[in-house]
PDB file of C-alpha atoms in Angstrom:
ATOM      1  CA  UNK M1205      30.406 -29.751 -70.042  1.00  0.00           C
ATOM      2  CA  UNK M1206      33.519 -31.624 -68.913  1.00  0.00           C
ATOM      3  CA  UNK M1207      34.406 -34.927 -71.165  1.00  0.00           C
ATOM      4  CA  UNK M1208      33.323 -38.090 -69.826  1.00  0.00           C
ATOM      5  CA  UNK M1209      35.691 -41.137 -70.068  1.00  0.00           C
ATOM      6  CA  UNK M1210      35.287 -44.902 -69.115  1.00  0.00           C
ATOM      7  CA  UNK M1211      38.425 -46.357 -68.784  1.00  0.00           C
ATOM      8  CA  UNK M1212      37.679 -50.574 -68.686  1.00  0.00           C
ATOM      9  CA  UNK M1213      40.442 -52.279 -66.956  1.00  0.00           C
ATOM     10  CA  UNK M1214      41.593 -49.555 -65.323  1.00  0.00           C
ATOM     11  CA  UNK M1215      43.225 -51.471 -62.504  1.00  0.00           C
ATOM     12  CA  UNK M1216      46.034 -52.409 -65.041  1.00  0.00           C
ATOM     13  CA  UNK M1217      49.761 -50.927 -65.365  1.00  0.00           C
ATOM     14  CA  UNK M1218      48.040 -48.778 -68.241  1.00  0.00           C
ATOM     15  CA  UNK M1219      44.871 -47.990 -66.943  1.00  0.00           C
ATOM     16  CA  UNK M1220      46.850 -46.778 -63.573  1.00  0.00           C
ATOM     17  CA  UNK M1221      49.133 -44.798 -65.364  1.00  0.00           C
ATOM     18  CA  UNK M1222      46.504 -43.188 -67.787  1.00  0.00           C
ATOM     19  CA  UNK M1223      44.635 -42.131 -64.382  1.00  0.00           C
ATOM     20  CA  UNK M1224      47.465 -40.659 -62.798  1.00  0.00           C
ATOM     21  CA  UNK M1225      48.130 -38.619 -65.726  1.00  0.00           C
ATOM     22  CA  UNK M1226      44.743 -37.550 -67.101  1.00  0.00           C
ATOM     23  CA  UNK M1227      43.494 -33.873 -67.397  1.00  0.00           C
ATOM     24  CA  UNK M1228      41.330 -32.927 -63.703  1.00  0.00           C
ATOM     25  CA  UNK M1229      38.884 -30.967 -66.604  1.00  0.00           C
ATOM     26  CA  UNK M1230      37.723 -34.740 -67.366  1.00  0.00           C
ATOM     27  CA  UNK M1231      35.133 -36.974 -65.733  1.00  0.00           C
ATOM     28  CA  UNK M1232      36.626 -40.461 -64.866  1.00  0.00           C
ATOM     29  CA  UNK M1233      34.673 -43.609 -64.480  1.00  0.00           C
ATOM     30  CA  UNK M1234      37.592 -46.220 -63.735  1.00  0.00           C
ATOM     31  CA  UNK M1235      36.119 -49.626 -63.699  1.00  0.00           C
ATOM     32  CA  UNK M1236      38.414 -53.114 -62.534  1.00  0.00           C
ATOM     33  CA  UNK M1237      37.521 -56.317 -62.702  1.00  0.00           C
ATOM     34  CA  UNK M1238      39.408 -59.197 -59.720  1.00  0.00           C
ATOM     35  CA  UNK M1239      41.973 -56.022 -58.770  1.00  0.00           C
ATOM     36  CA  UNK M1240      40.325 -53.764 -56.606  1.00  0.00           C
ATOM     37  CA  UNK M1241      40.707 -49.865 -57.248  1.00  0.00           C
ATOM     38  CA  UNK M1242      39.980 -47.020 -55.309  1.00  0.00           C
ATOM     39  CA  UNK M1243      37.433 -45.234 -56.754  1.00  0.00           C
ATOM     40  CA  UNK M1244      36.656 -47.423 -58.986  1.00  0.00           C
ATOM     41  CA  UNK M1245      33.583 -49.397 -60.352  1.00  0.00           C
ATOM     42  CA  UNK M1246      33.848 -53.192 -60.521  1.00  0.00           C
ATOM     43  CA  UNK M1247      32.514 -54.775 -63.708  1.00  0.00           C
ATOM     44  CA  UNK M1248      32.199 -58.075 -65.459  1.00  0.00           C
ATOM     45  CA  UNK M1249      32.825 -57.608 -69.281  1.00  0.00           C
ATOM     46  CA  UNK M1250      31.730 -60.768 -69.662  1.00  0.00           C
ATOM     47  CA  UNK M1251      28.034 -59.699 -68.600  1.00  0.00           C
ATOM     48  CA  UNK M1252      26.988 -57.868 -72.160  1.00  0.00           C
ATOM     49  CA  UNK M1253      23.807 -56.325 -69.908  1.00  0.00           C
ATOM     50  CA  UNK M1254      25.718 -54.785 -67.371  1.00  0.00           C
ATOM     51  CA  UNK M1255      28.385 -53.459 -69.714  1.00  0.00           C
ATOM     52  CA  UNK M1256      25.689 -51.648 -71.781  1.00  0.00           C
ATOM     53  CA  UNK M1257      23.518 -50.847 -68.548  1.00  0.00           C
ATOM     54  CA  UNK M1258      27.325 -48.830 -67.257  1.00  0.00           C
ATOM     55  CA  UNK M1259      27.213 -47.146 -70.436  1.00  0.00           C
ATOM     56  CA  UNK M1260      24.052 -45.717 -70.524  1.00  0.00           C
ATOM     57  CA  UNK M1261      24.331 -44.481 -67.036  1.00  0.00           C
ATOM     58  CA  UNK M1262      27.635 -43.115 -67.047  1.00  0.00           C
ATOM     59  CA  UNK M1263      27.248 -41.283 -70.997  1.00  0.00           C
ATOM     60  CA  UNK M1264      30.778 -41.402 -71.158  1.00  0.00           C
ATOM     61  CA  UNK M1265      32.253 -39.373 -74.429  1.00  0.00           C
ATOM     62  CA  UNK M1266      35.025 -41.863 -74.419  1.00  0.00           C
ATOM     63  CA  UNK M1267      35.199 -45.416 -74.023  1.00  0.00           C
ATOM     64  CA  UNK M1268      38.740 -46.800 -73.486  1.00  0.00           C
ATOM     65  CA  UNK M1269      38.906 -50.625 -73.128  1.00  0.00           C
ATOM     66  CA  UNK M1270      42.273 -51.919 -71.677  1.00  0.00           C
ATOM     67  CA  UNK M1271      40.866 -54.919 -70.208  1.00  0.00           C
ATOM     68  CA  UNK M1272      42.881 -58.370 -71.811  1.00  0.00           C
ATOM     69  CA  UNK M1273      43.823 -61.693 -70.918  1.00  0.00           C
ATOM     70  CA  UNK M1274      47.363 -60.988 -71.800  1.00  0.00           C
ATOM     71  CA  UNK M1275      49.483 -64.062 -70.450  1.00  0.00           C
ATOM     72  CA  UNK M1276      50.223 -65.570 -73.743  1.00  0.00           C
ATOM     73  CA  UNK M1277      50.816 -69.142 -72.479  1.00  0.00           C
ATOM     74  CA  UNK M1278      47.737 -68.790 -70.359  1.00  0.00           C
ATOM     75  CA  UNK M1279      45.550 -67.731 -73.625  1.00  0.00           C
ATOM     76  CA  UNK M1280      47.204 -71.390 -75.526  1.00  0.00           C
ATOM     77  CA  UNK M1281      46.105 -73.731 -72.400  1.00  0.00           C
ATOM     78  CA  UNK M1282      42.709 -71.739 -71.501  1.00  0.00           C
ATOM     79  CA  UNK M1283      41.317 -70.924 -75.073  1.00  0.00           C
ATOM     80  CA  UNK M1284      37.624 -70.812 -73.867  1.00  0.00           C
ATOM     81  CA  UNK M1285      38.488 -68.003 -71.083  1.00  0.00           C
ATOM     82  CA  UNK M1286      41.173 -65.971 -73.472  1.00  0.00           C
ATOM     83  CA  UNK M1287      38.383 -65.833 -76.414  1.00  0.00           C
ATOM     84  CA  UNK M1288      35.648 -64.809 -74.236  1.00  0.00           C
ATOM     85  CA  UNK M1289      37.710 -61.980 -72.679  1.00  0.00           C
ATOM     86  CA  UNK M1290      39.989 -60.603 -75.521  1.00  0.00           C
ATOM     87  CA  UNK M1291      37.150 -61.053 -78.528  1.00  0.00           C
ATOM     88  CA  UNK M1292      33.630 -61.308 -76.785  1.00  0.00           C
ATOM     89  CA  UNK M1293      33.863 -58.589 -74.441  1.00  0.00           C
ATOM     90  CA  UNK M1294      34.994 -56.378 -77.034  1.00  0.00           C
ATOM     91  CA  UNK M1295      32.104 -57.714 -79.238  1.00  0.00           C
ATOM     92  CA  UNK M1296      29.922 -56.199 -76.030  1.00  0.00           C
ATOM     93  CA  UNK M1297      32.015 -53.048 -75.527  1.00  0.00           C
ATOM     94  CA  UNK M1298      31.797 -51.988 -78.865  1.00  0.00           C
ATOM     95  CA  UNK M1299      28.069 -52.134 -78.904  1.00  0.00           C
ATOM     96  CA  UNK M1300      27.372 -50.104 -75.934  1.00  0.00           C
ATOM     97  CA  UNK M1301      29.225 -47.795 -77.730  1.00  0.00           C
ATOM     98  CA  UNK M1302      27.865 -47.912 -80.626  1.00  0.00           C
ATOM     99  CA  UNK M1303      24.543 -47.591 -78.302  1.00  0.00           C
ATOM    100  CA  UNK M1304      25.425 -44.498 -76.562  1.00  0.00           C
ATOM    101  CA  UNK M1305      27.321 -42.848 -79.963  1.00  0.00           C
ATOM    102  CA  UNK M1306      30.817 -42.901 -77.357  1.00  0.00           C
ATOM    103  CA  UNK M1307      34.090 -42.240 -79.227  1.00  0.00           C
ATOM    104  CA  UNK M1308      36.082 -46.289 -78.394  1.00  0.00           C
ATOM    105  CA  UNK M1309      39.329 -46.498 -78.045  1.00  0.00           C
ATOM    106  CA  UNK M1310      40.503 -50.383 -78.063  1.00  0.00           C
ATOM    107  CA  UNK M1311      44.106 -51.521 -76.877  1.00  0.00           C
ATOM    108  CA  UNK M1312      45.790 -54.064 -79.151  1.00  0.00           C
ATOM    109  CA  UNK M1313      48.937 -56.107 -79.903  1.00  0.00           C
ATOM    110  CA  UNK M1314      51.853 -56.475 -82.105  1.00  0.00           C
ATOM    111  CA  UNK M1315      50.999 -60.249 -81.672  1.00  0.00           C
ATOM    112  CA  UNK M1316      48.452 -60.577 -84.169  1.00  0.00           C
ATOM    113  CA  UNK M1317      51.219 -60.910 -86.564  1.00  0.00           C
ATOM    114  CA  UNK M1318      53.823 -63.595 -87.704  1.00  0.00           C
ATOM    115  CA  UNK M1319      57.122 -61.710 -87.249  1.00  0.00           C
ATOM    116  CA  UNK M1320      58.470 -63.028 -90.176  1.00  0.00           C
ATOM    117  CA  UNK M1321      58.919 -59.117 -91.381  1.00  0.00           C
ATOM    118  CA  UNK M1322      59.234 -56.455 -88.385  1.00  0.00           C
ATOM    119  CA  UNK M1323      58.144 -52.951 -88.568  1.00  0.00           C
ATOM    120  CA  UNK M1324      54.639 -53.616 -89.214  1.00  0.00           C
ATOM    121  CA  UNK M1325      52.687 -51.016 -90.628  1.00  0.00           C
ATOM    122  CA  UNK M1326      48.947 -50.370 -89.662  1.00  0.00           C
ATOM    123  CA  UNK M1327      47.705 -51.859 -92.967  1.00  0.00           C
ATOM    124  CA  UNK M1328      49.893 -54.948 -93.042  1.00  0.00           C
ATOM    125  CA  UNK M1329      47.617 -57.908 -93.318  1.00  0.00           C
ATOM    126  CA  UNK M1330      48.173 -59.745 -89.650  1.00  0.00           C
ATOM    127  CA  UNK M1331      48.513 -63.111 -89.076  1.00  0.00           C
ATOM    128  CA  UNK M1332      48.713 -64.633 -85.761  1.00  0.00           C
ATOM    129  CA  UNK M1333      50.922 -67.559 -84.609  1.00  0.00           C
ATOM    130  CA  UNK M1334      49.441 -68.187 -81.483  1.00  0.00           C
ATOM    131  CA  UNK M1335      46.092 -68.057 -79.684  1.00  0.00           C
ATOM    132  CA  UNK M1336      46.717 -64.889 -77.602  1.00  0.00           C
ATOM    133  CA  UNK M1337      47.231 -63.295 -81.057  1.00  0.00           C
ATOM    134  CA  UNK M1338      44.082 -64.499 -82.983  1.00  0.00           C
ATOM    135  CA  UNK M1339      41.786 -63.282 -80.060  1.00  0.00           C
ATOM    136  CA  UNK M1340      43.290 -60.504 -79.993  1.00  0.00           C
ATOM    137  CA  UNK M1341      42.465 -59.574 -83.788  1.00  0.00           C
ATOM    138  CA  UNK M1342      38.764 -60.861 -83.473  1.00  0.00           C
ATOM    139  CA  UNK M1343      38.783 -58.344 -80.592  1.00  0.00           C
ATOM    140  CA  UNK M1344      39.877 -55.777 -83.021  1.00  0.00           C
ATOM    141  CA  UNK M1345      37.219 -56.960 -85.471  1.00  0.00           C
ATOM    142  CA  UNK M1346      34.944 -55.966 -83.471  1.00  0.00           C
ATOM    143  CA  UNK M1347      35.950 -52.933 -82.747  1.00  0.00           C
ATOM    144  CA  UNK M1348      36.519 -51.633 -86.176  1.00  0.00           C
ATOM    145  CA  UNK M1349      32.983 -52.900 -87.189  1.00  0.00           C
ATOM    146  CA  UNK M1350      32.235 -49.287 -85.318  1.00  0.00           C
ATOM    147  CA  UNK M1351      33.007 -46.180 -87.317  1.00  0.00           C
ATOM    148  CA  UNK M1352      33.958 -44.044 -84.296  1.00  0.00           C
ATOM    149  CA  UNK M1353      36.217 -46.429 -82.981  1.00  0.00           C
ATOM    150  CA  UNK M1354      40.198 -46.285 -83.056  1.00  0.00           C
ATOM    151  CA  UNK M1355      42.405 -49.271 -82.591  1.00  0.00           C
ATOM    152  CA  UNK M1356      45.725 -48.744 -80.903  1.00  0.00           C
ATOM    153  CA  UNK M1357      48.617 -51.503 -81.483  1.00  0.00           C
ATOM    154  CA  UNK M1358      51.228 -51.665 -79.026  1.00  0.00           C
ATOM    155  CA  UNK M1359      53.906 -53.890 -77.946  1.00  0.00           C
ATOM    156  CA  UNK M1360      55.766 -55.300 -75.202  1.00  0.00           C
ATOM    157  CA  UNK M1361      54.259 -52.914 -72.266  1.00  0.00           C
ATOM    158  CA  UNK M1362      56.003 -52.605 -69.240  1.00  0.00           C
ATOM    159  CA  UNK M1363      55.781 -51.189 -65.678  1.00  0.00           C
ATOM    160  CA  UNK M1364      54.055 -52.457 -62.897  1.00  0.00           C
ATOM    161  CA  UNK M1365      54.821 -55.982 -61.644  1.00  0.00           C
ATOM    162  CA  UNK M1366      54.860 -58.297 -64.235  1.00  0.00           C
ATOM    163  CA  UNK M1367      56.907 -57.470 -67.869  1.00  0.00           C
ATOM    164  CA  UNK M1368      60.202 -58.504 -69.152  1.00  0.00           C
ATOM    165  CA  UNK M1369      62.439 -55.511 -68.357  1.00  0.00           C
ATOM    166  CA  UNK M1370      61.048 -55.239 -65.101  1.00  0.00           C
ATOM    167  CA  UNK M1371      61.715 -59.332 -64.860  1.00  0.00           C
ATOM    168  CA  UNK M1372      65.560 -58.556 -65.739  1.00  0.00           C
ATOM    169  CA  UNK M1373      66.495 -55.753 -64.090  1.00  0.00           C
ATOM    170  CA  UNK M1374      64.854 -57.231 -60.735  1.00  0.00           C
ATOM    171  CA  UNK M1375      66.889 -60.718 -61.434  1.00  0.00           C
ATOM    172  CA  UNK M1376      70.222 -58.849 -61.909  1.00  0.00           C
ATOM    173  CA  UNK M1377      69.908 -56.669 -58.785  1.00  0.00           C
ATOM    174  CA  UNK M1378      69.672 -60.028 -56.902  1.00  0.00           C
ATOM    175  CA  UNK M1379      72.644 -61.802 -58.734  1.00  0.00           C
ATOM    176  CA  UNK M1380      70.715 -63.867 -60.795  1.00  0.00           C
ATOM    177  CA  UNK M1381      71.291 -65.467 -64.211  1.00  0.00           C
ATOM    178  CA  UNK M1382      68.868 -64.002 -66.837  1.00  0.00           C
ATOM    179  CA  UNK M1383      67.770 -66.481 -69.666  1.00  0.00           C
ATOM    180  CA  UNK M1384      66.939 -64.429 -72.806  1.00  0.00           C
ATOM    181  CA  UNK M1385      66.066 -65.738 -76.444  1.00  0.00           C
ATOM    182  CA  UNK M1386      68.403 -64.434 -79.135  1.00  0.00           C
ATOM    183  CA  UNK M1387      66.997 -62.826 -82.588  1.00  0.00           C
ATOM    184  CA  UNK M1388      63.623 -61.508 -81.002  1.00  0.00           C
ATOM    185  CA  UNK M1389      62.575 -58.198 -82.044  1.00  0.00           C
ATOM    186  CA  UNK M1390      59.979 -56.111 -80.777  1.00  0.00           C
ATOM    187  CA  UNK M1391      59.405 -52.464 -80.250  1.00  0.00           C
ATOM    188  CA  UNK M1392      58.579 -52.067 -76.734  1.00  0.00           C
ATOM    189  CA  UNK M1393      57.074 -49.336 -74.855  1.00  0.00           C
ATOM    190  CA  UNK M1394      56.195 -48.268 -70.619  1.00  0.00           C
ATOM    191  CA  UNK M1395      52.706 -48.246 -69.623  1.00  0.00           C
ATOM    192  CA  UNK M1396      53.623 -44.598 -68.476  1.00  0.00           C
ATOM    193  CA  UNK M1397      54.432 -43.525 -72.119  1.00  0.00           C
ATOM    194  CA  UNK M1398      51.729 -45.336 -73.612  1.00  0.00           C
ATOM    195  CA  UNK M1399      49.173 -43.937 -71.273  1.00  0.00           C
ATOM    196  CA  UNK M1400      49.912 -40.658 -71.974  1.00  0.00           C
ATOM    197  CA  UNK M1401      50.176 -40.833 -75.705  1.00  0.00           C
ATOM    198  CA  UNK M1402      46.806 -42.408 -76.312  1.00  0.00           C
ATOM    199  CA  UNK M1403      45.800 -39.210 -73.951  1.00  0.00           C
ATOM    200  CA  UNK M1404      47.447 -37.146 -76.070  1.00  0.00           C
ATOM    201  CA  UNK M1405      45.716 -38.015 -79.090  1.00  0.00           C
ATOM    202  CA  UNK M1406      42.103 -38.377 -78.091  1.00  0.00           C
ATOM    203  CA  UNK M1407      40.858 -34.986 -79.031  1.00  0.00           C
ATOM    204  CA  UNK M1408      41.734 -35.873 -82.787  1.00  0.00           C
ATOM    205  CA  UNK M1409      39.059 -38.342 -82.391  1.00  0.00           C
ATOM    206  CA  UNK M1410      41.374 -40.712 -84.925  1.00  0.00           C
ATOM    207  CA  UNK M1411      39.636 -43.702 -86.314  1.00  0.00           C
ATOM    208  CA  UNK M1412      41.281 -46.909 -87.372  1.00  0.00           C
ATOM    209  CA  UNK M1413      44.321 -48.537 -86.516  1.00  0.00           C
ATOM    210  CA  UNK M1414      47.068 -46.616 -85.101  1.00  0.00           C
ATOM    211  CA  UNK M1415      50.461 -48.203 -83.517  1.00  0.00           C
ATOM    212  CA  UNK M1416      52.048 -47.003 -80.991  1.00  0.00           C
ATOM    213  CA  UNK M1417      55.350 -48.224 -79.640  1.00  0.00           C
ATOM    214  CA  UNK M1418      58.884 -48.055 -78.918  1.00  0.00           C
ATOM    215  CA  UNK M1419      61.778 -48.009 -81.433  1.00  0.00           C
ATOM    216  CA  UNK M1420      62.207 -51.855 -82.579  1.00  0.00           C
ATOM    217  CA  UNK M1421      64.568 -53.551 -80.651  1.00  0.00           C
ATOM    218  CA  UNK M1422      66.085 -57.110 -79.637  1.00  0.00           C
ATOM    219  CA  UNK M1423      64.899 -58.622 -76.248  1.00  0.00           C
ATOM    220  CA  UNK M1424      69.161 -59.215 -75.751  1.00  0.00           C
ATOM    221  CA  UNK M1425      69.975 -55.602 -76.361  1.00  0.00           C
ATOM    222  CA  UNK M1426      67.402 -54.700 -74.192  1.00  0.00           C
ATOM    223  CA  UNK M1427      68.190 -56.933 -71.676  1.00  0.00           C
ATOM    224  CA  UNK M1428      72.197 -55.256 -72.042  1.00  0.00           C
ATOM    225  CA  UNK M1429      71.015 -52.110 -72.108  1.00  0.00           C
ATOM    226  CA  UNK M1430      69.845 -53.050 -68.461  1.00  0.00           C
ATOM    227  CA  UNK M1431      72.227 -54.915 -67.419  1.00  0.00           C
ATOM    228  CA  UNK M1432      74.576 -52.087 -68.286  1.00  0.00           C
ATOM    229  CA  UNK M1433      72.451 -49.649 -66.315  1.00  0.00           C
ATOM    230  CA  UNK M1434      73.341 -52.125 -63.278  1.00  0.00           C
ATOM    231  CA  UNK M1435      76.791 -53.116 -63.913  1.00  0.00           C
ATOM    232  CA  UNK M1436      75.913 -56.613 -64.360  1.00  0.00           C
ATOM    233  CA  UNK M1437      76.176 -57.632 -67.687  1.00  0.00           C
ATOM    234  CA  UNK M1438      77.610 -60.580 -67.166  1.00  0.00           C
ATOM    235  CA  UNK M1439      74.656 -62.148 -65.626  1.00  0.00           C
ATOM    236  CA  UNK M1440      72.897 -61.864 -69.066  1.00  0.00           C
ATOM    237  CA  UNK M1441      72.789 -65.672 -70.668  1.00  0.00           C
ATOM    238  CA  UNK M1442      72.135 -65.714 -74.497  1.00  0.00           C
ATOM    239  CA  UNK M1443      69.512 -69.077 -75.255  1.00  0.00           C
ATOM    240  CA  UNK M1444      67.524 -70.044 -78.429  1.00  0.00           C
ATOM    241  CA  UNK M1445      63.901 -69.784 -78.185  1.00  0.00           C
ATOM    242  CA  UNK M1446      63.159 -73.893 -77.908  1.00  0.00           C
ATOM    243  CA  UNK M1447      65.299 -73.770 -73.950  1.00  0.00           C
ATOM    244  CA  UNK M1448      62.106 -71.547 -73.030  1.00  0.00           C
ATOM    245  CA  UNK M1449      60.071 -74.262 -72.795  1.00  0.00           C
ATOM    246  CA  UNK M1450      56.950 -72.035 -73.828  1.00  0.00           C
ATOM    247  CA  UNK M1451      53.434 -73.335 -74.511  1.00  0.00           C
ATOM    248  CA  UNK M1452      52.832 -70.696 -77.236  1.00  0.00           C
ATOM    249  CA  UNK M1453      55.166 -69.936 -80.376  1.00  0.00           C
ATOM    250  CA  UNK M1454      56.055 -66.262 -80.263  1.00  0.00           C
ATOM    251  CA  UNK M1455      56.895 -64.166 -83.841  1.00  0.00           C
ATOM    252  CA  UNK M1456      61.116 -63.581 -84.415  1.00  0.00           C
ATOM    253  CA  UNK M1457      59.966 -59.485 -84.964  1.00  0.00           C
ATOM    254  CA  UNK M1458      57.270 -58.138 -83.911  1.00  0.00           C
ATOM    255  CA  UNK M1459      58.215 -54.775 -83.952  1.00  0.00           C
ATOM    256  CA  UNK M1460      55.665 -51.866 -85.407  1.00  0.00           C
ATOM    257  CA  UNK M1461      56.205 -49.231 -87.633  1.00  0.00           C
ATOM    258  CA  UNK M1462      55.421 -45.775 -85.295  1.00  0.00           C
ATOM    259  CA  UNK M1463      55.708 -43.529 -88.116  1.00  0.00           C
ATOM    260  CA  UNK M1464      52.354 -42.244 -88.442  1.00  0.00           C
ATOM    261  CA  UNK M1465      51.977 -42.033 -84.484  1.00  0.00           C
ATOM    262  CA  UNK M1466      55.336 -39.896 -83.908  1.00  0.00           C
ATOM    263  CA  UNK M1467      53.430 -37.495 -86.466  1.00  0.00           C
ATOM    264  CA  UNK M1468      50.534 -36.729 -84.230  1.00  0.00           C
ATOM    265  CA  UNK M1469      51.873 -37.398 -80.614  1.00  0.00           C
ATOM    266  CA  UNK M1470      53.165 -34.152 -79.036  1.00  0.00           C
ATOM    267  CA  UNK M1471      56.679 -35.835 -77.376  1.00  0.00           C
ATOM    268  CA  UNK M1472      59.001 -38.978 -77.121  1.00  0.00           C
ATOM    269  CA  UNK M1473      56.784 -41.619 -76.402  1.00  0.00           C
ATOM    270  CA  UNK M1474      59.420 -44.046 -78.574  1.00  0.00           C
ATOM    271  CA  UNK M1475      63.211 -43.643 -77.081  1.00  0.00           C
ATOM    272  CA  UNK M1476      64.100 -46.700 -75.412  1.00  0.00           C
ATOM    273  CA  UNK M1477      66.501 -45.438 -72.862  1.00  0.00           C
ATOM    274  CA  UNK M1478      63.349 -42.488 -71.772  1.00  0.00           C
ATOM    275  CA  UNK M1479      61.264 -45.640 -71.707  1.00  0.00           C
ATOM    276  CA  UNK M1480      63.591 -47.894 -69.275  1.00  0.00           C
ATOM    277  CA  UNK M1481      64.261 -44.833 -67.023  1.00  0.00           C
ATOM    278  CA  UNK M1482      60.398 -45.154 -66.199  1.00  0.00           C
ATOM    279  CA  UNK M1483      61.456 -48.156 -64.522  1.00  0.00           C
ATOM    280  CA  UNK M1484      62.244 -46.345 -61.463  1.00  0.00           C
ATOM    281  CA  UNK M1485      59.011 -44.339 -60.957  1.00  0.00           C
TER     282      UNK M1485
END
């Protein structure tokens, strides 16, 4: 019998990616929430009863739950929304899992730490700065109170629409000044890369926490590196973090430590320059 997979929030840059890429041998249930997708189911997280009743009609194998409030000023000004979609739901997911014996995979963030030390490792005790950060880790609570569960950190994602690479390199081609904060690490990664590398690992059936990311990197090299690409440079305007006028403090380096992940994944989910040429997909 083929494997059955429920992808949750598959309407996303990831989720879209991960469908485009997965095995025919496998039977898809993408669901989507307010973005409409062809083929897909719409459902309500939110609703515990209707998450559970999916489960047990689908049977899925494989349970992989994308779905996040991820605008991190948003989850600061709207606490009641970000908690009940980034911890609650997964608090709900995790037992219609647990319900149907389904194998969960449950997407996570560098953000539940304080950047004070970059290259996190999986076991590094987190400690969030910022609201987006702390639901985010009760979501992962949850999740890990599951034995067959697997929790995979990630940072900076990008493709699609809305992401910071995609935010700079569409500003330069126009002429436009980019703002970007000085000494701000991260280790980010494309929602094409990431897609396929949580693919690539799911017949290990892993449990726990595994990151995986780009190679740590500053938001101004980045943002160079791009700029570069385009011949415009020059455009790229060096600020400290208080000109941002953000809602929500973000950690200096947030970057992850990939080493156990670049052990198991078959190819180079981590280069940053294979990442950024995803850009133009």
């Amino acid at each position: 019998m083929p494997q059955r997979i429920l992808i949750i929030g598959a309407s996303g840059q990831v989720g879209r990616e991960m469908l485009s890429s997965i095995s025919e041998s496998m039977e898809i249930l993408p669901t989507y929430n307010e973005t409409a997708l062809n083929g897909g189911t719409r459902l309500d997280v939110l609703q515990e009863l209707n998450v559970i009743d999916l489960v047990l009609k689908f049977k899925p194998n494989i349970i992989i739950n994308l779905s996040a409030l991820t605008n991190v000023d948003r989850c600061e000004v709207d606490k009641d929304l970000a908690y009940k979609i980034n911890a609650m739901s997964v608090k709900f997911i995790t037992r219609a899992a647990m319900v149907n014996n389904s194998y969960l995979v449950h997407v996570s963030t560098d953000y539940v730490f304080d950047g004070e030390k970059g290259m996190y490792k999986e076991d590094d005790f987190p400690n969030p700065i910022n609201y987006y950060g702390l639901t985010k880790l009760i979501g992962e609570t949850f999740a890990l109170s599951y034995d067959l569960s697997l929790v995979v950190r990630t940072s900076g994602v990008f493709g699609g629409k809305s992401n910071f690479p995609k935010f700079v390199m569409d500003n330069l081609k126009k002429g436009n000044t980019v703002k970007v904060i000085k000494d701000s690490f991260y280790s980010p990664i494309s929602a094409k890369f990431l897609a396929k590398a949580i693919l690539d690992i799911l017949p290990m059936r892993i449990t726990g926490i595994i990151n995986i990311a780009g190679e740590r990197i500053s938001r101004e090299d980045l943002a160079k590196r791009i700029g570069s690409r385009l011949g415009k440079e020059g455009l790229i305007d060096i600020v400290n973090e208080n000109e941002m006028k953000w809602k929500a403090k973000r950690p200096r380096d947030s970057s992850l430590d990939i080493s156990k992940a670049k052990k198991l994944i078959s190819f180079n989910f981590y280069d940053i320059d294979k990442n950024l040429d995803t850009l133009g997909d």
